[in-house]
Amino acid sequence: MSGIVAQNLNRQSGLIKAAEAGGGAWTFISKTTASGDSTISIASGIDSTYGVYLITCKSIHPSNTATEFTINFRDGSTAYDADKVTTYIKIRHAEADDLDNFVYDTGNDATGTGGHLLMENVGNQNDASTSGTIYLYNPSSTTFVKNYICDFHSMAPDPAVADHILSAGYCNVTAAIDGVQFAFDTGNIDSGDFCLYGLST
Amino acid sequence: MSGIVTQNVLGNSGLIKAVEAAGGAWAEIKTLTASSSATLSFVNGADNVVLDSTYPIYVFEFISLHPATDDSQFQFNFSVDTGSNYNVTKTTNLVKAHHSEGDTSDLAQDTGNDMQQSTSFANLCVSIDNDADSNISGKFWLFNPSSTTFAKHFLSDIQQVEHGSYAHRALCGGYGNTTSAVDAIQFKMGSGNTDAGKIKLFGLKDS
């Protein structure tokens, strides 16, 4: 190719060479928006294409107050019930400054096939929600258990508390994990966005 | 702009419009480089900064920020009026893990440096050492700043050299307790300037 190759970005007229392609290691895969759903499933897009997956949860708002927000994993069947071992660290500080709390919460870690608790006591005040991230490592492996790391924040109801939950665990299976499902323990997911990204490794 | 705007990628001659910039899921928006800076501000619409509904989630990466003053704090505040005022009400929580070069360690909630319903600047980490080789690095996630419905949650994770030669990791979370859109954010040291380092702003695409 010959001809126009020079950068000309600062001029307002004439032939303008396009910007360089940006690239980037993270790839957007899908977005799922909740609207009064009992569960939100990401049932496709998690496979061997990427080594690490990131799921972002933005402004997840429950229909019921003081609910528990959970994730579960699909490991070969249609059910979201992979066996798990989890840890749960809680950091809290109340708006009224009458509660500070930093503990390893043995009441909320878990073993078994039930949902992994991402955030407890999510309020349903109009301005309340929970947001956070889940990193899922090597889900397509049929050799290793599947480690994942979660970091969430929310506004607890009455009294309002800044809740920060650091949880993690592993799906204790060597079957591939190919889907995840979110739910509140009571009521629906009124609103919120769930985005899936893949990291080239 | 007028002129050549159509795609012509199948043509083997003539003027060919370049492919769209591919990008990744993280769009790099702005880098601020500190140089004895009292404040470092990202204001939507100023200096090519985007901090609005374009992206649902924003990530700030702190790279080797060095304070001018020893034993300082690294702080932030939100603005809802494009930087005219940095004074959004916030409630935060802060945990620190530290381990000295002399092999003493501790893990605790730092209740003296968290915040309740305060409009002041919030501490993301404290007791920063300013030896020539000391610095802080980390990240700050901001969720849905343009919402006019929800409070604005954030999560930060910073590794620093603490005054007294400690490896210090600070985990801070909280929310801007406002339903107004957050359209600017300012970072600064609690005392003295930020001598050097970079803050990079990324937007996470959701399509």
Short mmCIF file of C-alpha atoms in Angstrom, two decimals:
data_model
loop_
_atom_site.label_atom_id
_atom_site.label_comp_id
_atom_site.label_asym_id
_atom_site.label_seq_id
_atom_site.Cartn_x
_atom_site.Cartn_y
_atom_site.Cartn_z
CA MET A 1 0.00 0.00 0.00
CA SER A 2 1.19 3.47 -0.69
CA GLY A 3 -0.25 6.90 -0.39
CA ILE A 4 -1.65 8.36 2.77
CA VAL A 5 0.14 7.00 5.76
CA ALA A 6 0.97 9.97 7.93
CA GLN A 7 -0.79 10.82 11.15
CA ASN A 8 -2.97 13.90 10.84
CA LEU A 9 -5.02 13.79 14.00
CA ASN A 10 -4.61 17.40 14.93
CA ARG A 11 -6.07 18.80 11.74
CA GLN A 12 -9.72 19.54 11.23
CA SER A 13 -9.81 18.86 7.52
CA GLY A 14 -8.15 16.67 4.99
CA LEU A 15 -7.44 12.97 5.12
CA ILE A 16 -7.13 11.60 8.61
CA LYS A 17 -5.32 8.41 9.41
CA ALA A 18 -7.32 6.29 11.81
CA ALA A 19 -6.13 5.66 15.31
CA GLU A 20 -4.11 2.54 15.94
CA ALA A 21 -6.14 -0.44 16.98
CA GLY A 22 -6.11 -0.43 20.74
CA GLY A 23 -5.82 -4.08 21.53
CA GLY A 24 -6.14 -5.12 25.12
CA ALA A 25 -6.00 -8.37 27.01
CA TRP A 26 -9.57 -8.37 28.33
CA THR A 27 -12.40 -9.20 25.95
CA PHE A 28 -16.02 -8.33 26.55
CA ILE A 29 -18.17 -11.44 26.09
CA SER A 30 -21.71 -10.76 27.26
CA LYS A 31 -24.02 -8.57 29.29
CA THR A 32 -27.14 -9.77 31.10
CA THR A 33 -29.56 -7.27 32.60
CA ALA A 34 -31.88 -8.25 35.44
CA SER A 35 -35.51 -7.16 35.52
CA GLY A 36 -37.51 -8.85 38.24
CA ASP A 37 -35.72 -12.18 37.74
CA SER A 38 -35.59 -14.95 40.32
CA THR A 39 -32.19 -15.96 38.95
CA ILE A 40 -29.71 -14.63 36.42
CA SER A 41 -27.70 -17.24 34.58
CA ILE A 42 -24.65 -16.84 32.41
CA ALA A 43 -25.09 -20.11 30.59
CA SER A 44 -22.71 -19.60 27.69
CA GLY A 45 -19.37 -17.99 27.00
CA ILE A 46 -17.43 -19.73 29.77
CA ASP A 47 -15.22 -22.34 28.16
CA SER A 48 -11.60 -22.94 27.18
CA THR A 49 -11.35 -19.78 25.06
CA TYR A 50 -9.87 -17.80 27.95
CA GLY A 51 -7.80 -18.77 30.94
CA VAL A 52 -9.39 -16.30 33.33
CA TYR A 53 -12.92 -14.93 33.39
CA LEU A 54 -14.12 -11.78 35.14
CA ILE A 55 -17.76 -11.21 35.98
CA THR A 56 -18.74 -7.70 37.04
CA CYS A 57 -21.99 -7.08 38.92
CA LYS A 58 -23.18 -3.49 38.71
CA SER A 59 -25.85 -2.03 41.01
CA ILE A 60 -27.66 -5.29 41.75
CA HIS A 61 -30.89 -4.32 43.48
CA PRO A 62 -33.11 -6.84 45.34
CA SER A 63 -36.88 -6.79 45.57
CA ASN A 64 -36.72 -7.87 49.23
CA THR A 65 -34.70 -6.26 51.96
CA ALA A 66 -31.94 -7.87 54.01
CA THR A 67 -31.38 -10.58 51.45
CA GLU A 68 -28.37 -12.72 50.65
CA PHE A 69 -26.78 -12.48 47.22
CA THR A 70 -25.29 -15.75 45.97
CA ILE A 71 -23.51 -17.36 43.04
CA ASN A 72 -23.45 -21.00 42.04
CA PHE A 73 -21.61 -22.93 39.35
CA ARG A 74 -22.63 -25.46 36.71
CA ASP A 75 -20.29 -28.42 36.37
CA GLY A 76 -21.52 -30.65 33.60
CA SER A 77 -25.25 -31.04 34.07
CA THR A 78 -28.01 -28.46 33.76
CA ALA A 79 -27.97 -27.77 37.49
CA TYR A 80 -25.99 -25.02 39.19
CA ASP A 81 -24.78 -27.08 42.10
CA ALA A 82 -21.03 -27.61 41.97
CA ASP A 83 -19.52 -28.71 45.25
CA LYS A 84 -17.56 -25.87 46.87
CA VAL A 85 -15.34 -24.93 49.78
CA THR A 86 -15.38 -21.21 50.56
CA THR A 87 -14.00 -18.49 52.82
CA TYR A 88 -15.76 -15.32 53.92
CA ILE A 89 -14.26 -12.14 55.38
CA LYS A 90 -16.51 -9.29 56.45
CA ILE A 91 -15.66 -5.61 56.96
CA ARG A 92 -18.39 -3.24 58.11
CA HIS A 93 -18.77 0.35 59.20
CA ALA A 94 -22.11 2.00 59.98
CA GLU A 95 -23.17 5.45 58.88
CA ALA A 96 -23.93 6.19 62.52
CA ASP A 97 -20.43 5.07 63.52
CA ASP A 98 -21.91 2.70 66.08
CA LEU A 99 -20.72 -0.46 64.33
CA ASP A 100 -17.26 -1.47 63.19
CA ASN A 101 -16.67 -5.07 62.36
CA PHE A 102 -13.83 -7.03 60.77
CA VAL A 103 -14.08 -10.78 61.09
CA TYR A 104 -13.60 -14.09 59.42
CA ASP A 105 -17.25 -15.15 59.42
CA THR A 106 -17.46 -18.88 60.03
CA GLY A 107 -21.23 -18.63 59.85
CA ASN A 108 -21.08 -17.63 56.22
CA ASP A 109 -18.29 -19.72 54.81
CA ALA A 110 -19.49 -22.99 53.40
CA THR A 111 -18.88 -26.46 52.12
CA GLY A 112 -21.35 -28.16 49.83
CA THR A 113 -23.41 -27.56 46.75
CA GLY A 114 -25.47 -24.58 47.92
CA GLY A 115 -24.96 -21.05 46.69
CA HIS A 116 -21.76 -19.23 47.57
CA LEU A 117 -22.61 -16.11 49.57
CA LEU A 118 -21.29 -12.99 47.85
CA MET A 119 -23.02 -10.39 50.04
CA GLU A 120 -25.24 -10.66 53.09
CA ASN A 121 -27.96 -8.28 54.23
CA VAL A 122 -28.43 -6.34 50.99
CA GLY A 123 -30.92 -3.53 51.45
CA ASN A 124 -33.70 -2.71 49.04
CA GLN A 125 -33.92 1.00 49.77
CA ASN A 126 -34.25 2.87 46.51
CA ASP A 127 -30.59 3.89 46.52
CA ALA A 128 -29.25 0.55 47.83
CA SER A 129 -27.54 -2.10 45.75
CA THR A 130 -24.51 -4.35 45.71
CA SER A 131 -21.66 -4.22 43.23
CA GLY A 132 -18.52 -6.27 42.84
CA THR A 133 -16.37 -8.66 40.88
CA ILE A 134 -15.74 -12.39 40.55
CA TYR A 135 -12.54 -13.76 39.03
CA LEU A 136 -12.87 -17.38 37.89
CA TYR A 137 -9.65 -19.15 37.03
CA ASN A 138 -9.21 -21.87 34.42
CA PRO A 139 -12.84 -23.03 34.45
CA SER A 140 -12.40 -25.45 31.56
CA SER A 141 -9.71 -27.47 33.28
CA THR A 142 -10.52 -31.13 33.74
CA THR A 143 -7.47 -31.57 35.93
CA PHE A 144 -7.74 -28.93 38.62
CA VAL A 145 -10.37 -27.70 41.03
CA LYS A 146 -11.61 -24.22 40.06
CA ASN A 147 -10.44 -21.31 42.20
CA TYR A 148 -12.39 -18.07 42.27
CA ILE A 149 -12.07 -14.75 44.14
CA CYS A 150 -14.92 -12.34 44.91
CA ASP A 151 -14.91 -8.73 46.15
CA PHE A 152 -18.24 -7.01 46.83
CA HIS A 153 -19.59 -3.89 48.49
CA SER A 154 -23.12 -2.94 49.48
CA MET A 155 -25.31 -0.71 51.60
CA ALA A 156 -27.03 -2.70 54.35
CA PRO A 157 -30.45 -1.56 55.51
CA ASP A 158 -31.65 -0.05 58.73
CA PRO A 159 -29.22 0.98 60.05
CA ALA A 160 -27.28 1.78 56.90
CA VAL A 161 -23.88 0.09 56.92
CA ALA A 162 -21.04 0.06 54.42
CA ASP A 163 -20.49 -3.69 53.97
CA HIS A 164 -17.38 -5.03 52.26
CA ILE A 165 -17.17 -8.80 51.71
CA LEU A 166 -14.03 -10.59 50.56
CA SER A 167 -14.94 -14.16 49.75
CA ALA A 168 -13.27 -16.88 47.77
CA GLY A 169 -13.26 -20.58 47.27
CA TYR A 170 -12.92 -23.42 44.88
CA CYS A 171 -15.34 -25.64 43.05
CA ASN A 172 -14.18 -29.01 44.25
CA VAL A 173 -14.67 -30.70 40.92
CA THR A 174 -12.44 -31.62 38.01
CA ALA A 175 -15.33 -31.31 35.57
CA ALA A 176 -15.31 -28.09 33.56
CA ILE A 177 -17.34 -25.18 34.91
CA ASP A 178 -19.41 -23.82 32.01
CA GLY A 179 -21.98 -21.57 33.63
CA VAL A 180 -22.81 -19.51 36.70
CA GLN A 181 -26.07 -18.43 38.25
CA PHE A 182 -26.88 -15.55 40.59
CA ALA A 183 -29.83 -15.24 42.98
CA PHE A 184 -31.07 -13.63 46.16
CA ASP A 185 -32.17 -16.05 48.86
CA THR A 186 -35.57 -14.34 48.99
CA GLY A 187 -37.35 -12.38 46.29
CA ASN A 188 -36.11 -11.35 42.90
CA ILE A 189 -33.24 -9.46 41.33
CA ASP A 190 -35.08 -6.27 40.46
CA SER A 191 -32.33 -4.68 38.40
CA GLY A 192 -28.62 -4.69 37.68
CA ASP A 193 -26.13 -5.67 35.01
CA PHE A 194 -23.90 -8.74 34.85
CA CYS A 195 -20.98 -8.55 32.40
CA LEU A 196 -18.66 -11.39 31.45
CA TYR A 197 -15.09 -10.77 30.28
CA GLY A 198 -12.30 -13.13 29.24
CA LEU A 199 -8.58 -12.69 29.72
CA SER A 200 -6.24 -14.05 27.09
CA THR A 201 -3.50 -16.07 28.73
CA MET B 1 -15.73 16.22 9.30
CA SER B 2 -16.67 15.34 5.76
CA GLY B 3 -15.18 13.33 2.97
CA ILE B 4 -14.32 9.68 3.10
CA VAL B 5 -16.51 7.95 5.61
CA THR B 6 -17.61 4.68 4.08
CA GLN B 7 -16.06 1.32 4.63
CA ASN B 8 -14.18 0.01 1.64
CA VAL B 9 -12.30 -2.87 3.07
CA LEU B 10 -12.98 -5.14 0.09
CA GLY B 11 -11.55 -2.72 -2.38
CA ASN B 12 -8.06 -3.41 -3.60
CA SER B 13 -7.48 0.06 -4.79
CA GLY B 14 -8.55 3.53 -3.94
CA LEU B 15 -8.98 5.03 -0.52
CA ILE B 16 -9.62 2.51 2.17
CA LYS B 17 -11.14 3.43 5.46
CA ALA B 18 -9.27 1.83 8.29
CA VAL B 19 -10.94 -0.80 10.39
CA GLU B 20 -12.44 0.39 13.64
CA ALA B 21 -10.02 0.44 16.50
CA ALA B 22 -10.45 -2.99 17.99
CA GLY B 23 -9.83 -2.11 21.59
CA GLY B 24 -10.11 -4.47 24.48
CA ALA B 25 -12.78 -4.52 27.11
CA TRP B 26 -10.80 -2.02 29.18
CA ALA B 27 -10.71 1.32 27.38
CA GLU B 28 -7.80 3.50 28.43
CA ILE B 29 -9.17 6.98 28.99
CA LYS B 30 -6.58 9.16 30.66
CA THR B 31 -3.20 9.07 32.37
CA LEU B 32 -2.21 11.72 34.88
CA THR B 33 1.47 11.97 35.76
CA ALA B 34 2.23 13.50 39.12
CA SER B 35 4.98 16.06 39.37
CA SER B 36 4.89 17.74 42.76
CA SER B 37 1.12 17.78 42.33
CA ALA B 38 -1.13 19.01 45.13
CA THR B 39 -4.09 17.23 43.57
CA LEU B 40 -4.77 14.85 40.71
CA SER B 41 -8.25 15.26 39.27
CA PHE B 42 -10.29 13.43 36.66
CA VAL B 43 -13.17 15.65 35.53
CA ASN B 44 -15.69 14.44 33.00
CA GLY B 45 -15.46 16.50 29.84
CA ALA B 46 -12.14 18.11 30.68
CA ASP B 47 -8.83 17.16 29.10
CA ASN B 48 -10.38 14.20 27.27
CA VAL B 49 -11.58 12.60 30.49
CA VAL B 50 -14.72 10.48 30.27
CA LEU B 51 -16.47 9.80 33.58
CA ASP B 52 -20.13 9.46 32.76
CA SER B 53 -22.59 6.87 31.48
CA THR B 54 -20.27 5.85 28.64
CA TYR B 55 -18.95 3.05 30.84
CA PRO B 56 -20.74 1.26 33.68
CA ILE B 57 -17.58 0.67 35.69
CA TYR B 58 -14.35 2.65 35.92
CA VAL B 59 -10.98 1.48 37.21
CA PHE B 60 -8.15 3.72 38.37
CA GLU B 61 -4.68 2.19 38.55
CA PHE B 62 -2.16 3.81 40.89
CA ILE B 63 1.40 3.31 39.75
CA SER B 64 4.31 4.16 42.03
CA LEU B 65 2.88 7.27 43.64
CA HIS B 66 5.51 8.93 45.83
CA PRO B 67 4.61 11.46 48.52
CA ALA B 68 6.65 14.54 49.24
CA THR B 69 5.87 14.29 52.93
CA ASP B 70 6.68 11.36 55.18
CA ASP B 71 3.89 9.54 57.02
CA SER B 72 1.19 10.96 54.78
CA GLN B 73 -2.16 9.55 53.67
CA PHE B 74 -3.50 8.93 50.17
CA GLN B 75 -7.02 10.27 49.84
CA PHE B 76 -9.87 10.84 47.41
CA ASN B 77 -13.17 12.64 47.12
CA PHE B 78 -16.02 12.66 44.62
CA SER B 79 -17.63 15.62 42.90
CA VAL B 80 -21.15 15.92 41.50
CA ASP B 81 -20.56 19.33 39.90
CA THR B 82 -17.67 18.56 37.53
CA GLY B 83 -15.01 19.43 40.03
CA SER B 84 -16.30 22.70 41.44
CA ASN B 85 -16.57 20.97 44.81
CA TYR B 86 -15.14 17.70 46.07
CA ASN B 87 -17.43 17.08 48.99
CA VAL B 88 -19.69 14.06 48.51
CA THR B 89 -20.94 12.35 51.66
CA LYS B 90 -19.25 9.00 52.15
CA THR B 91 -19.23 6.03 54.50
CA THR B 92 -16.15 3.81 54.24
CA ASN B 93 -14.43 0.83 55.81
CA LEU B 94 -10.70 0.22 55.90
CA VAL B 95 -8.58 -2.82 56.70
CA LYS B 96 -4.83 -2.95 56.83
CA ALA B 97 -2.41 -5.84 56.84
CA HIS B 98 1.17 -5.03 57.57
CA HIS B 99 4.43 -6.84 58.07
CA SER B 100 7.66 -5.15 59.03
CA GLU B 101 11.10 -5.76 57.66
CA GLY B 102 11.82 -6.76 61.26
CA ASP B 103 9.17 -9.54 60.99
CA THR B 104 6.29 -8.19 63.06
CA SER B 105 2.86 -8.40 61.54
CA ASP B 106 -0.73 -7.36 62.13
CA LEU B 107 -4.15 -7.50 60.51
CA ALA B 108 -6.86 -5.14 61.72
CA GLN B 109 -9.71 -2.87 60.84
CA ASP B 110 -8.49 0.72 60.98
CA THR B 111 -11.42 2.39 62.71
CA GLY B 112 -9.44 5.56 63.17
CA ASN B 113 -9.22 6.07 59.45
CA ASP B 114 -12.59 4.94 58.16
CA MET B 115 -15.37 7.45 57.69
CA GLN B 116 -19.06 7.84 58.47
CA GLN B 117 -21.28 10.21 56.54
CA SER B 118 -18.45 12.61 56.00
CA THR B 119 -17.87 15.01 53.13
CA SER B 120 -14.13 15.17 53.83
CA PHE B 121 -11.51 13.40 51.75
CA ALA B 122 -11.45 9.67 52.55
CA ASN B 123 -8.23 7.83 53.36
CA LEU B 124 -7.44 4.97 51.01
CA CYS B 125 -4.18 4.24 52.82
CA VAL B 126 -2.21 5.90 55.59
CA SER B 127 1.29 6.21 57.05
CA ILE B 128 2.99 6.28 53.67
CA ASP B 129 6.75 6.28 53.79
CA ASN B 130 8.57 8.77 51.60
CA ASP B 131 12.05 7.30 51.39
CA ALA B 132 13.44 7.62 47.90
CA ASP B 133 12.46 4.05 47.05
CA SER B 134 9.07 4.10 48.76
CA ASN B 135 5.78 4.41 46.91
CA ILE B 136 2.22 3.13 46.73
CA SER B 137 0.55 1.17 43.96
CA GLY B 138 -2.90 -0.30 43.59
CA LYS B 139 -6.34 0.08 42.11
CA PHE B 140 -9.71 1.69 42.71
CA TRP B 141 -12.98 0.37 41.22
CA LEU B 142 -15.91 2.75 40.87
CA PHE B 143 -19.29 1.24 40.04
CA ASN B 144 -22.02 3.03 38.10
CA PRO B 145 -20.97 6.63 38.84
CA SER B 146 -23.55 8.10 36.48
CA SER B 147 -26.52 6.52 38.24
CA THR B 148 -29.13 8.91 39.55
CA THR B 149 -30.79 6.08 41.49
CA PHE B 150 -28.12 4.34 43.51
CA ALA B 151 -25.39 5.25 45.97
CA LYS B 152 -21.92 4.93 44.40
CA HIS B 153 -19.97 1.90 45.59
CA PHE B 154 -16.19 1.75 45.33
CA LEU B 155 -13.49 -0.78 46.24
CA SER B 156 -9.77 -0.10 46.49
CA ASP B 157 -6.74 -2.29 47.09
CA ILE B 158 -3.38 -0.61 47.65
CA GLN B 159 0.06 -1.94 48.48
CA GLN B 160 2.46 0.54 50.02
CA VAL B 161 5.65 0.97 51.98
CA GLU B 162 4.52 2.09 55.39
CA HIS B 163 6.43 4.60 57.46
CA GLY B 164 8.77 2.46 59.58
CA SER B 165 9.53 -0.02 56.79
CA TYR B 166 6.42 -2.15 56.70
CA ALA B 167 4.80 -3.88 53.75
CA HIS B 168 1.29 -2.53 54.13
CA ARG B 169 -1.79 -3.61 52.18
CA ALA B 170 -4.86 -1.40 52.56
CA LEU B 171 -8.33 -2.62 51.54
CA CYS B 172 -10.91 0.13 51.47
CA GLY B 173 -14.57 -0.01 50.50
CA GLY B 174 -17.44 2.37 50.76
CA TYR B 175 -20.06 4.35 48.99
CA GLY B 176 -20.69 7.91 47.98
CA ASN B 177 -24.04 8.42 49.62
CA THR B 178 -25.56 10.43 46.82
CA THR B 179 -28.05 9.77 44.05
CA SER B 180 -26.52 12.54 41.96
CA ALA B 181 -24.20 11.42 39.20
CA VAL B 182 -20.55 11.47 40.19
CA ASP B 183 -18.72 13.24 37.38
CA ALA B 184 -15.30 13.94 38.85
CA ILE B 185 -12.87 12.47 41.33
CA GLN B 186 -9.82 13.95 42.97
CA PHE B 187 -6.87 12.14 44.53
CA LYS B 188 -4.25 13.72 46.76
CA MET B 189 -1.89 13.18 49.65
CA GLY B 190 -3.25 14.20 53.02
CA SER B 191 -0.22 16.37 53.57
CA GLY B 192 2.27 17.60 51.00
CA ASN B 193 2.33 16.89 47.31
CA THR B 194 2.41 13.79 45.19
CA ASP B 195 5.97 13.99 43.95
CA ALA B 196 5.79 11.41 41.21
CA GLY B 197 3.85 8.49 39.81
CA LYS B 198 0.92 7.91 37.52
CA ILE B 199 -2.81 7.37 37.80
CA LYS B 200 -4.44 5.70 34.83
CA LEU B 201 -8.19 5.71 34.23
CA PHE B 202 -9.92 2.88 32.38
CA GLY B 203 -13.54 2.34 31.42
CA LEU B 204 -14.97 -1.17 31.22
CA LYS B 205 -17.04 -1.71 28.12
CA ASP B 206 -20.35 -3.53 28.43
CA SER B 207 -21.04 -4.11 24.77
#
